[in-house]
XYZ file of N, CA and C in Angstrom:
555
model
N -96.371 180.036 0.349
C -97.029 181.052 0.959
C -98.507 181.218 0.348
N -99.647 180.897 1.201
C -100.631 181.063 0.544
C -101.460 182.246 0.876
N -102.801 182.525 0.145
C -103.317 183.717 0.035
C -104.934 183.360 0.645
N -104.666 183.875 1.971
C -105.849 183.643 3.186
C -107.237 184.382 1.982
N -108.232 183.839 2.158
C -109.894 184.292 1.896
C -109.860 183.310 0.457
N -109.254 182.385 0.309
C -109.662 181.018 -0.668
C -109.344 182.028 -2.080
N -110.182 181.157 -3.069
C -110.109 181.282 -4.429
C -110.161 182.457 -4.858
N -111.746 182.972 -4.343
C -111.424 184.599 -4.605
C -110.720 185.510 -4.596
N -110.255 185.410 -3.100
C -109.271 186.281 -3.050
C -107.759 186.315 -3.564
N -107.676 184.929 -3.873
C -106.348 184.870 -4.546
C -106.281 185.207 -6.102
N -107.811 185.345 -6.802
C -107.947 185.472 -8.637
C -108.416 187.043 -8.416
N -108.317 187.828 -6.853
C -108.596 189.196 -7.491
C -106.687 189.714 -7.224
N -106.491 188.783 -5.808
C -105.075 189.472 -6.067
C -103.971 189.314 -7.332
N -104.241 188.053 -7.878
C -103.307 187.577 -9.001
C -104.198 187.240 -10.213
N -105.044 187.913 -10.496
C -105.969 187.575 -11.544
C -104.890 187.332 -13.287
N -103.946 187.754 -13.502
C -103.199 187.316 -14.491
C -102.718 185.958 -14.395
N -102.814 184.721 -13.438
C -102.140 183.562 -12.985
C -103.504 182.839 -12.958
N -104.980 183.578 -13.336
C -106.110 182.285 -13.413
C -106.459 182.191 -14.571
N -107.394 181.533 -14.867
C -107.893 181.296 -16.079
C -109.356 180.715 -15.779
N -110.067 180.009 -16.884
C -111.301 179.393 -16.699
C -111.166 178.056 -17.038
N -110.416 177.477 -17.913
C -110.498 176.473 -17.637
C -109.329 175.935 -19.343
N -108.407 175.362 -19.645
C -107.179 175.450 -20.753
C -108.583 174.615 -21.628
N -108.122 174.663 -23.485
C -108.960 174.207 -23.825
C -108.780 172.676 -23.992
N -110.040 171.957 -24.601
C -110.165 170.762 -24.006
C -108.913 170.351 -24.885
N -108.323 170.357 -26.288
C -107.400 169.879 -26.692
C -106.586 171.094 -27.801
N -105.401 170.798 -28.178
C -104.483 171.310 -29.051
C -104.132 172.837 -28.072
N -104.168 172.966 -27.002
C -103.901 174.278 -26.494
C -103.213 175.124 -27.442
N -103.411 176.701 -27.495
C -103.015 177.479 -28.393
C -101.314 178.004 -27.801
N -100.544 179.036 -28.876
C -99.124 178.849 -27.926
C -99.591 179.478 -26.907
N -99.987 180.662 -26.574
C -100.194 181.523 -25.850
C -100.537 180.777 -24.410
N -101.319 180.154 -24.909
C -102.106 179.719 -23.216
C -101.192 178.273 -22.625
N -100.341 178.337 -24.020
C -98.820 177.320 -23.583
C -97.585 178.099 -22.536
N -97.809 178.993 -23.352
C -96.968 180.130 -22.602
C -96.883 180.716 -21.028
N -98.237 180.950 -21.005
C -99.014 181.520 -19.878
C -98.419 180.047 -18.546
N -98.822 179.401 -19.443
C -99.173 178.027 -17.860
C -97.442 177.892 -17.776
N -96.746 177.778 -19.161
C -95.046 177.719 -18.527
C -94.059 177.967 -17.595
N -94.808 179.802 -18.097
C -94.498 181.476 -16.946
C -94.488 180.868 -15.639
N -95.720 180.309 -15.395
C -96.423 179.943 -14.011
C -94.798 179.417 -12.989
N -94.246 178.647 -13.792
C -93.134 178.093 -13.215
C -91.926 179.193 -12.914
N -91.981 179.917 -13.260
C -91.171 180.893 -13.210
C -91.676 182.089 -12.111
N -92.628 182.017 -11.881
C -92.843 183.470 -10.470
C -91.923 183.422 -9.938
N -91.648 184.724 -9.127
C -90.961 185.254 -8.236
C -91.849 184.699 -7.204
N -91.074 184.325 -5.549
C -91.611 184.361 -4.152
C -92.093 185.639 -3.878
N -92.825 186.439 -3.296
C -92.883 187.054 -2.489
C -92.538 187.351 -0.907
N -91.433 187.841 -0.232
C -90.918 188.027 0.817
C -91.649 188.532 1.791
N -91.930 189.845 1.542
C -93.020 190.631 2.184
C -93.737 191.353 1.178
N -94.369 192.406 1.347
C -95.083 193.229 0.673
C -94.261 194.270 -0.109
N -93.139 194.102 -0.368
C -92.306 195.457 -1.144
C -91.341 194.754 -1.811
N -91.124 193.269 -1.363
C -89.790 192.542 -1.773
C -90.226 191.365 -2.434
N -89.837 191.257 -3.682
C -90.070 189.391 -4.264
C -88.487 189.061 -4.457
N -88.380 187.244 -4.951
C -87.464 187.062 -5.341
C -87.194 186.023 -5.910
N -86.632 185.801 -7.278
C -86.546 184.709 -8.319
C -85.318 185.027 -9.492
N -85.787 184.297 -10.134
C -85.050 183.813 -11.602
C -84.888 184.720 -12.548
N -84.033 184.923 -13.047
C -83.857 186.063 -14.652
C -85.090 185.905 -15.200
N -86.198 184.808 -15.089
C -87.179 184.711 -15.951
C -88.242 186.030 -15.798
N -88.203 186.073 -14.441
C -89.281 186.854 -13.301
C -89.039 187.642 -13.893
N -87.657 188.607 -13.943
C -87.515 190.186 -14.427
C -87.600 190.495 -15.425
N -87.612 189.142 -16.800
C -88.567 189.454 -18.177
C -89.567 189.467 -18.388
N -90.250 189.304 -17.591
C -91.852 188.582 -17.871
C -92.553 190.151 -17.684
N -92.574 190.655 -18.799
C -93.564 192.085 -18.513
C -94.865 191.933 -17.497
N -95.819 191.371 -17.825
C -96.799 190.507 -17.198
C -96.663 190.806 -16.175
N -96.297 189.431 -15.289
C -95.889 189.199 -14.148
C -95.242 190.395 -13.469
N -94.504 191.065 -13.913
C -93.604 192.818 -13.355
C -95.158 193.632 -13.396
N -96.118 193.900 -14.543
C -96.903 194.852 -14.753
C -97.914 194.268 -13.265
N -98.057 192.903 -13.060
C -99.412 192.823 -12.589
C -98.888 192.344 -11.006
N -97.796 192.405 -10.832
C -97.809 192.448 -9.196
C -96.914 193.980 -8.665
N -96.762 194.895 -9.776
C -96.888 196.244 -9.589
C -95.384 196.651 -8.653
N -94.486 195.374 -9.617
C -93.044 195.807 -9.138
C -92.402 197.067 -10.333
N -92.188 198.136 -9.629
C -91.559 199.046 -10.592
C -89.973 199.445 -10.489
N -89.289 198.015 -9.465
C -87.585 198.017 -9.995
C -87.637 196.790 -9.630
N -86.094 196.611 -10.354
C -85.401 195.165 -10.705
C -84.353 195.370 -10.378
N -83.781 194.505 -9.478
C -82.318 194.654 -9.032
C -81.531 193.005 -9.493
N -80.797 193.525 -10.487
C -80.436 192.322 -11.518
C -78.638 191.780 -10.501
N -78.771 190.615 -10.183
C -77.583 190.351 -9.599
C -76.799 188.734 -10.486
N -75.736 189.450 -11.626
C -75.571 188.029 -12.061
C -74.346 187.973 -12.812
N -73.584 187.109 -13.605
C -72.490 187.365 -14.212
C -72.324 188.642 -15.156
N -73.427 188.440 -16.174
C -73.391 189.353 -16.868
C -74.863 190.533 -16.551
N -75.807 190.925 -15.733
C -76.686 191.775 -15.773
C -77.216 192.378 -16.583
N -76.516 193.128 -17.616
C -76.852 193.921 -18.280
C -77.803 193.314 -19.671
N -77.613 192.167 -19.966
C -78.349 191.379 -20.160
C -79.616 190.903 -20.169
N -79.904 191.388 -19.071
C -81.447 191.016 -18.858
C -82.538 192.108 -19.561
N -83.390 191.831 -19.481
C -84.313 192.901 -20.578
C -85.533 192.955 -19.310
N -85.659 193.915 -18.271
C -86.453 194.321 -18.205
C -87.974 195.242 -18.564
N -89.220 194.756 -18.162
C -90.093 195.745 -19.315
C -89.877 197.158 -18.810
N -90.138 198.039 -20.068
C -90.255 199.230 -20.369
C -90.362 200.205 -19.041
N -89.780 201.151 -18.768
C -90.794 201.782 -17.176
C -89.965 201.187 -16.061
N -89.182 200.784 -16.174
C -89.132 199.516 -14.946
C -87.535 199.840 -14.263
N -87.172 200.253 -13.325
C -85.636 201.026 -12.863
C -85.067 199.721 -12.347
N -83.919 199.665 -13.099
C -83.062 198.626 -12.806
C -81.887 198.980 -12.876
N -81.071 197.923 -11.267
C -79.469 198.250 -11.052
C -79.458 196.687 -11.334
N -77.859 197.067 -12.389
C -76.778 195.683 -12.319
C -75.753 195.387 -11.403
N -75.596 194.441 -10.911
C -74.420 193.869 -9.949
C -73.977 192.351 -10.810
N -72.969 193.264 -11.187
C -72.205 191.837 -11.822
C -71.121 190.986 -11.212
N -71.233 189.641 -10.377
C -70.861 189.042 -9.966
C -71.209 187.447 -9.954
N -70.277 186.304 -9.661
C -70.558 185.174 -10.134
C -70.955 184.796 -8.981
N -71.810 183.875 -9.225
C -71.943 182.496 -7.953
C -71.119 181.956 -7.679
N -69.625 182.276 -6.869
C -68.660 181.751 -6.254
C -68.351 181.560 -4.921
N -67.781 180.910 -4.216
C -67.498 181.181 -2.590
C -66.731 181.961 -2.812
N -65.937 182.311 -3.475
C -64.550 183.324 -3.530
C -65.101 184.754 -3.962
N -66.424 184.538 -4.102
C -66.231 186.479 -5.076
C -66.950 187.273 -3.796
N -66.521 188.260 -4.242
C -66.763 189.277 -2.658
C -68.190 190.388 -2.860
N -69.292 189.625 -2.573
C -70.520 189.864 -2.833
C -70.921 191.477 -1.940
N -70.230 191.470 -0.479
C -70.027 192.083 0.335
C -69.901 193.661 -0.461
N -69.183 193.659 -1.117
C -68.877 195.193 -1.686
C -69.868 196.080 -2.248
N -70.634 194.588 -2.372
C -72.301 195.699 -3.222
C -73.724 195.515 -2.459
N -73.119 194.801 -0.971
C -73.943 195.297 0.087
C -74.552 196.927 0.213
N -74.187 197.403 0.457
C -74.757 198.997 0.667
C -75.296 199.924 -0.936
N -74.834 199.611 -1.945
C -75.469 199.713 -3.123
C -76.687 199.233 -3.320
N -76.545 198.005 -3.175
C -78.297 197.543 -3.036
C -79.372 197.592 -2.137
N -78.574 197.631 -0.987
C -79.624 198.123 0.232
C -80.137 199.740 -0.180
N -79.336 200.375 -0.514
C -79.982 201.867 -0.938
C -81.087 201.306 -2.341
N -80.817 201.053 -2.978
C -81.633 200.607 -3.971
C -82.937 199.927 -3.482
N -82.656 199.117 -2.684
C -84.211 198.565 -2.318
C -85.027 199.500 -1.513
N -84.284 200.556 -0.542
C -84.536 201.035 0.852
C -85.522 201.976 -0.014
N -84.760 202.637 -1.159
C -85.699 203.625 -1.597
C -86.628 202.947 -2.127
N -86.882 201.720 -2.873
C -88.213 201.302 -3.241
C -89.254 201.411 -2.237
N -89.239 200.386 -0.835
C -89.286 200.033 0.352
C -90.199 201.432 1.187
N -89.268 202.378 0.962
C -89.701 203.675 1.760
C -90.624 204.227 1.027
N -90.744 204.473 -0.346
C -91.423 204.701 -1.449
C -93.078 204.292 -1.815
N -92.916 202.684 -0.872
C -93.990 201.970 -1.301
C -93.849 201.068 -2.034
N -92.759 201.352 -2.823
C -93.237 200.197 -4.207
C -91.880 198.491 -4.081
N -92.683 198.213 -5.248
C -92.511 197.083 -5.341
C -90.800 196.654 -6.279
N -89.635 195.635 -5.661
C -88.730 195.595 -6.082
C -88.451 194.108 -5.655
N -88.385 193.618 -7.064
C -87.779 191.825 -7.624
C -86.535 192.148 -7.344
N -85.581 190.904 -6.711
C -83.986 190.804 -6.925
C -84.627 189.667 -7.337
N -83.303 189.590 -8.482
C -82.921 188.084 -9.200
C -81.652 187.710 -9.096
N -81.439 185.901 -9.518
C -79.973 186.267 -9.829
C -80.420 185.391 -11.382
N -80.133 184.524 -11.570
C -80.207 182.870 -12.076
C -81.296 182.894 -12.265
N -81.498 182.173 -11.034
C -82.466 181.036 -10.669
C -82.957 181.688 -8.806
N -82.315 182.460 -8.518
C -83.294 183.282 -7.725
C -82.981 182.077 -6.252
N -81.914 181.950 -5.835
C -81.147 181.208 -4.835
C -80.196 180.948 -4.191
N -79.209 182.552 -4.515
C -77.678 182.259 -3.786
C -77.545 183.429 -3.947
N -77.184 184.577 -5.206
C -76.738 186.125 -5.454
C -78.003 186.504 -4.611
N -79.016 186.629 -5.069
C -80.365 187.159 -4.853
C -80.969 186.927 -3.020
N -80.855 185.895 -3.057
C -80.948 185.192 -1.598
C -80.212 186.079 -1.025
N -78.831 186.264 -0.944
C -77.585 186.369 0.207
C -78.351 188.157 0.227
N -78.558 189.158 -1.072
C -78.812 190.468 -0.652
C -79.961 190.640 -0.072
N -81.349 189.742 -0.658
C -82.607 189.921 0.383
C -82.118 190.034 1.986
N -81.479 189.000 2.124
C -81.003 188.551 3.786
C -80.459 189.724 4.630
N -79.698 190.218 3.791
C -78.863 191.233 4.326
C -79.637 192.749 3.852
N -80.672 192.632 3.589
C -81.576 193.625 2.974
C -82.466 193.564 4.690
N -83.144 192.295 4.321
C -83.669 192.063 5.708
C -83.427 192.445 7.346
N -81.721 192.035 7.261
C -81.004 192.702 8.404
C -81.081 193.589 8.458
N -80.374 194.526 7.551
C -80.198 195.842 8.128
C -81.334 196.912 8.340
N -82.201 197.008 7.483
C -83.761 197.262 7.286
C -84.422 196.774 8.910
N -84.852 195.910 9.207
C -85.683 194.992 9.728
C -84.986 195.078 11.356
N -83.628 194.983 11.203
C -82.874 194.367 12.635
C -82.879 193.034 12.751
N -83.334 192.218 11.860
C -83.429 190.649 11.913
C -82.154 190.309 11.811
N -82.013 189.382 12.824
C -80.460 188.187 12.900
C -80.249 187.517 11.218
N -79.509 187.069 11.528
C -79.245 186.201 9.970
C -79.937 184.848 9.764
N -80.055 184.769 11.157
C -80.907 182.978 11.489
C -82.883 183.689 11.267
N -82.923 184.593 11.809
C -84.503 185.194 11.269
C -84.542 185.690 10.010
N -83.793 186.481 9.212
C -83.714 186.632 8.079
C -84.139 185.739 6.890
N -82.845 184.677 7.540
C -82.809 183.479 6.463
C -84.100 182.809 5.907
N -84.943 182.443 7.540
C -85.899 182.361 8.316
C -87.010 182.518 7.385
N -86.986 183.732 6.948
C -88.771 184.351 6.702
C -88.201 183.977 5.033
N -87.013 184.097 4.242
C -87.042 183.722 3.097
C -87.238 182.657 2.612
N -86.851 181.591 3.642
C -87.006 180.341 2.861
C -87.693 179.935 3.583
N -89.219 180.518 4.254
C -90.405 181.006 4.037
C -91.393 180.865 2.963
N -90.396 182.136 2.449
C -91.620 182.294 1.349
C -90.989 181.617 0.237
N -89.442 181.303 0.020
C -88.826 180.580 -1.412
C -87.750 179.534 -0.671
N -88.609 178.399 -0.745
C -88.095 177.132 0.026
C -86.346 176.566 -0.584
N -86.141 176.877 -2.179
C -85.486 176.726 -2.516
C -83.560 177.757 -2.320
N -83.876 178.727 -1.716
C -82.775 179.449 -1.216
C -81.908 178.674 -0.616
N -80.422 179.165 -0.730
C -79.470 178.408 -0.453
C -78.042 179.086 -0.888
N -77.441 179.813 -0.131
C -76.612 181.126 0.025
C -75.160 179.982 -0.370
N -74.762 180.781 -1.191
C -73.009 179.356 -1.069
C -71.854 179.509 -0.079
N -71.346 178.851 0.172
C -70.644 178.707 1.895
C -69.532 180.381 1.438
N -69.509 181.241 0.825
C -68.978 182.335 0.881
C -69.926 183.369 1.329
N -70.879 183.229 0.278
C -71.836 184.476 0.690
C -72.235 184.255 1.981
N -72.360 183.238 2.493
C -73.052 183.185 3.458
C -72.084 183.454 4.623
N -71.116 182.830 4.393
C -69.685 183.690 5.512
C -69.825 185.084 5.656
N -69.741 185.791 4.318
C -70.086 187.027 4.213
C -71.347 187.978 4.930
N -72.436 187.155 4.997
C -73.608 187.569 5.136
C -73.503 187.363 6.904
N -72.928 186.510 7.708
C -72.331 186.341 8.971
C -71.575 187.673 9.722
N -70.792 187.877 8.706
C -69.380 189.303 8.976
C -70.218 190.050 8.860
N -71.550 190.322 8.265
C -71.955 191.549 8.175
C -73.401 191.456 9.146
N -73.492 190.589 9.788
C -73.823 191.021 10.699
C -73.552 191.016 12.065
N -72.603 190.642 12.088
C -72.087 190.898 13.386
C -71.206 192.536 13.370
N -71.036 192.920 12.201
C -70.881 194.480 12.261
C -72.361 195.290 12.236
N -73.261 195.096 12.052
C -74.422 195.558 12.400
C -74.940 195.150 13.424
N -74.900 194.284 14.611
C -75.334 193.511 15.672
C -73.853 194.215 16.908
N -72.900 194.658 16.305
C -71.416 194.399 17.243
C -71.102 193.424 17.757
N -71.130 192.557 16.988
C -69.989 191.630 17.306
C -69.120 191.746 16.344
N -68.471 192.187 15.820
C -67.804 192.435 15.113
C -66.791 193.478 14.806
């Protein structure tokens, strides 16, 4: 997703991603780490919701500069994720396997995210890679909060983060949730 207003608007909104120029030779360790971090940036779904992988949640500079106050960690072992101090975290333990029941966590995740959005805060939803578990939870949130169909919610999410791909079991559970939300089941 592009930021309107060109380079100046981008550098005003994301100053921590901008630099004057790389050192001509032998870049320092800090510069190398900063450049590498850019490959793990979260994707902005809307004004309040970001989605990404585990590295995003543990990057204090990115979390701080994006104004993220809550992190929803959805992993096999989410308690191992070290979010920046002062960030509220909800841990959901689930494997990225089609036979896992992610739907049992939909309400808890929705409440955590909705509380943030209603307060004007920003929340990062992540799993290991930011592709399946986190995508499922974000899609369900978009359906419930904004009344979007599964197709519309998934379209919005893919516009922000192309690599999302819910596993087949999670997709079926999102379809079932859509049917309950909109009276089809």
